[in-house]
Amino acid sequence: MSVRLDEVDRKILFQLQQDASLSLDQIAERVGASKTPVWNRIRKLREAGVIRKQVAILDPEALGLEACFFVLVRTSEHDKEWAGRFLKALRDRPEVVEAHRLAGDIDYILKVQVRNARAYDRFYQSLISEVKIHNVTALLSMEEIKASSALPIPDLPQKGA
């Protein structure tokens, strides 16, 4: 279920996605509103689940995590018990920064951030020792071209549309 956003909500969300460390005064100034109404809107957006959490985005290279692998997983197992073990294995590994269940020929795609290929191999060996997987294909990202945590904020519907 989507939440109805007006132009001020959209501006607030845009500012927060650019820099969530902005002060309330800075956000209010940038969106052209006063501080109290902006605070109330942010609170309501949190309560509605539009804003899930605020985090710091770290630079992987600065932390020595220079290798990003996209891991395609095919499984012949689809029962609840296997899925539970697999999801637990993913959640227990901090190097898995994203995981998605897919439609189509591939069952899951993982984004794995590690120091190097050797670290990826340790991850891989550990994962397959815990959970039976039919096929794994690992793709090394050579260059990050675009990365953003910012979501596109839908435009307001046009009158008469």
Coordinates of C-alpha atoms in Angstrom, one line a residue:
M1 CA 0.0 0.0 0.0
S2 CA 1.5 3.3 -1.0
V3 CA 1.2 6.5 1.0
R4 CA -0.1 9.8 -0.4
L5 CA 2.7 12.3 -0.6
D6 CA 2.3 16.0 -1.3
E7 CA 5.0 18.3 -2.8
V8 CA 6.4 19.2 0.7
D9 CA 6.6 15.5 1.7
R10 CA 8.4 14.8 -1.6
K11 CA 10.9 17.6 -1.0
I12 CA 11.6 16.4 2.6
L13 CA 12.2 12.8 1.4
F14 CA 14.5 14.1 -1.4
Q15 CA 16.6 16.1 1.2
L16 CA 16.7 13.2 3.6
Q17 CA 17.8 10.8 0.9
Q18 CA 20.6 13.2 -0.1
D19 CA 21.9 13.7 3.5
A20 CA 20.0 12.4 6.5
S21 CA 22.4 14.2 8.8
L22 CA 20.9 17.6 7.8
S23 CA 19.5 19.5 10.8
L24 CA 15.7 20.1 11.0
D25 CA 16.5 23.8 10.4
Q26 CA 18.4 23.0 7.2
I27 CA 15.6 20.7 5.9
A28 CA 12.9 23.3 6.7
E29 CA 14.9 26.0 4.9
R30 CA 15.5 23.8 1.8
V31 CA 11.9 22.8 1.4
G32 CA 10.5 26.2 2.2
A33 CA 8.5 25.3 5.3
S34 CA 8.9 26.0 9.0
K35 CA 10.6 23.7 11.4
T36 CA 7.6 22.3 13.4
P37 CA 5.5 21.3 10.4
V38 CA 8.6 19.6 8.8
W39 CA 9.2 17.7 12.1
N40 CA 5.6 16.6 12.2
R41 CA 5.8 15.4 8.6
I42 CA 9.0 13.4 9.2
R43 CA 7.4 11.8 12.2
K44 CA 4.3 10.9 10.2
L45 CA 6.4 9.5 7.4
R46 CA 8.3 7.3 9.9
E47 CA 5.0 6.1 11.5
A48 CA 3.6 5.3 8.0
G49 CA 6.8 3.2 7.2
V50 CA 7.9 5.5 4.4
I51 CA 11.1 6.2 6.3
R52 CA 12.3 2.8 7.6
K53 CA 15.6 3.9 9.1
Q54 CA 18.5 6.4 8.8
V55 CA 22.0 5.0 8.3
A56 CA 25.5 6.1 7.4
I57 CA 26.7 4.9 4.0
L58 CA 30.3 3.7 4.2
D59 CA 32.9 3.5 1.4
P60 CA 33.8 -0.1 0.8
E61 CA 37.2 0.7 -0.6
A62 CA 38.1 2.8 2.5
L63 CA 37.4 -0.3 4.5
G64 CA 39.5 -2.6 2.3
L65 CA 36.4 -4.3 0.8
E66 CA 37.5 -3.8 -2.8
A67 CA 35.8 -6.8 -4.4
C68 CA 32.0 -6.9 -5.2
F69 CA 30.6 -10.1 -6.5
F70 CA 27.1 -10.7 -7.8
V71 CA 26.2 -14.3 -7.0
L72 CA 23.6 -16.1 -9.0
V73 CA 22.1 -19.1 -7.1
R74 CA 20.1 -21.9 -8.5
T75 CA 18.6 -24.5 -6.2
S76 CA 16.8 -27.7 -6.7
E77 CA 15.4 -27.3 -3.1
H78 CA 12.3 -25.3 -2.6
D79 CA 10.9 -26.5 0.7
K80 CA 10.3 -24.4 3.7
E81 CA 13.1 -26.0 5.8
W82 CA 15.7 -25.4 3.1
A83 CA 14.6 -21.8 2.6
G84 CA 14.8 -21.2 6.3
R85 CA 18.4 -22.5 6.5
F86 CA 19.4 -20.6 3.4
L87 CA 17.9 -17.3 4.6
K88 CA 19.6 -17.8 8.0
A89 CA 22.9 -18.4 6.3
L90 CA 22.6 -15.2 4.3
R91 CA 21.5 -13.1 7.3
D92 CA 24.4 -14.4 9.4
R93 CA 27.0 -13.3 6.8
P94 CA 27.7 -9.5 6.9
E95 CA 29.4 -9.7 3.5
V96 CA 26.0 -10.4 1.9
V97 CA 24.9 -6.8 1.6
E98 CA 21.8 -7.6 -0.6
A99 CA 19.9 -10.7 -1.4
H100 CA 16.8 -11.1 -3.7
R101 CA 14.6 -14.0 -4.6
L102 CA 14.0 -13.9 -8.3
A103 CA 11.4 -15.0 -10.9
G104 CA 12.9 -16.9 -13.8
D105 CA 15.8 -19.3 -14.3
I106 CA 17.9 -17.9 -11.3
D107 CA 16.4 -18.4 -7.9
Y108 CA 18.4 -15.8 -5.9
I109 CA 20.9 -13.1 -6.6
L110 CA 23.3 -11.9 -3.8
K111 CA 25.5 -8.9 -3.7
V112 CA 28.6 -9.9 -1.7
Q113 CA 31.2 -7.3 -0.7
V114 CA 34.6 -8.7 0.3
R115 CA 38.4 -7.9 0.3
N116 CA 39.3 -10.0 -2.6
A117 CA 38.7 -13.2 -4.6
R118 CA 40.2 -15.3 -1.8
A119 CA 37.8 -13.8 0.7
Y120 CA 34.9 -14.6 -1.7
D121 CA 36.1 -18.2 -1.9
R122 CA 36.0 -18.5 1.9
F123 CA 32.4 -17.1 1.8
Y124 CA 31.4 -19.5 -0.9
Q125 CA 33.0 -22.6 0.8
S126 CA 31.3 -21.7 4.0
L127 CA 27.9 -21.2 2.4
I128 CA 27.9 -24.4 0.5
S129 CA 29.0 -26.3 3.6
E130 CA 25.8 -25.2 5.3
V131 CA 23.2 -25.3 2.6
K132 CA 22.8 -27.5 -0.5
I133 CA 22.9 -25.4 -3.6
H134 CA 22.5 -26.8 -7.1
N135 CA 24.5 -24.1 -9.0
V136 CA 26.4 -20.9 -8.2
T137 CA 27.7 -18.4 -10.6
A138 CA 29.8 -15.5 -9.3
L139 CA 30.3 -12.4 -11.3
L140 CA 33.0 -9.9 -10.3
S141 CA 32.1 -6.3 -10.7
M142 CA 34.9 -4.6 -12.5
E143 CA 33.6 -1.1 -11.9
E144 CA 30.7 0.4 -10.0
I145 CA 29.1 2.8 -12.5
K146 CA 26.1 3.9 -10.4
A147 CA 25.1 3.1 -6.8
S148 CA 22.5 4.9 -4.8
S149 CA 20.3 4.2 -1.9
A150 CA 17.9 6.9 -3.0
L151 CA 14.6 5.8 -4.4
P152 CA 12.8 7.7 -7.1
I153 CA 10.0 9.6 -5.4
P154 CA 6.8 9.3 -7.5
D155 CA 5.5 12.5 -9.0
L156 CA 2.1 13.8 -7.9
P157 CA -0.7 12.8 -10.2
Q158 CA -1.6 15.5 -12.6
K159 CA -5.1 17.0 -12.3
G160 CA -7.5 15.4 -14.7
A161 CA -5.2 12.4 -15.2

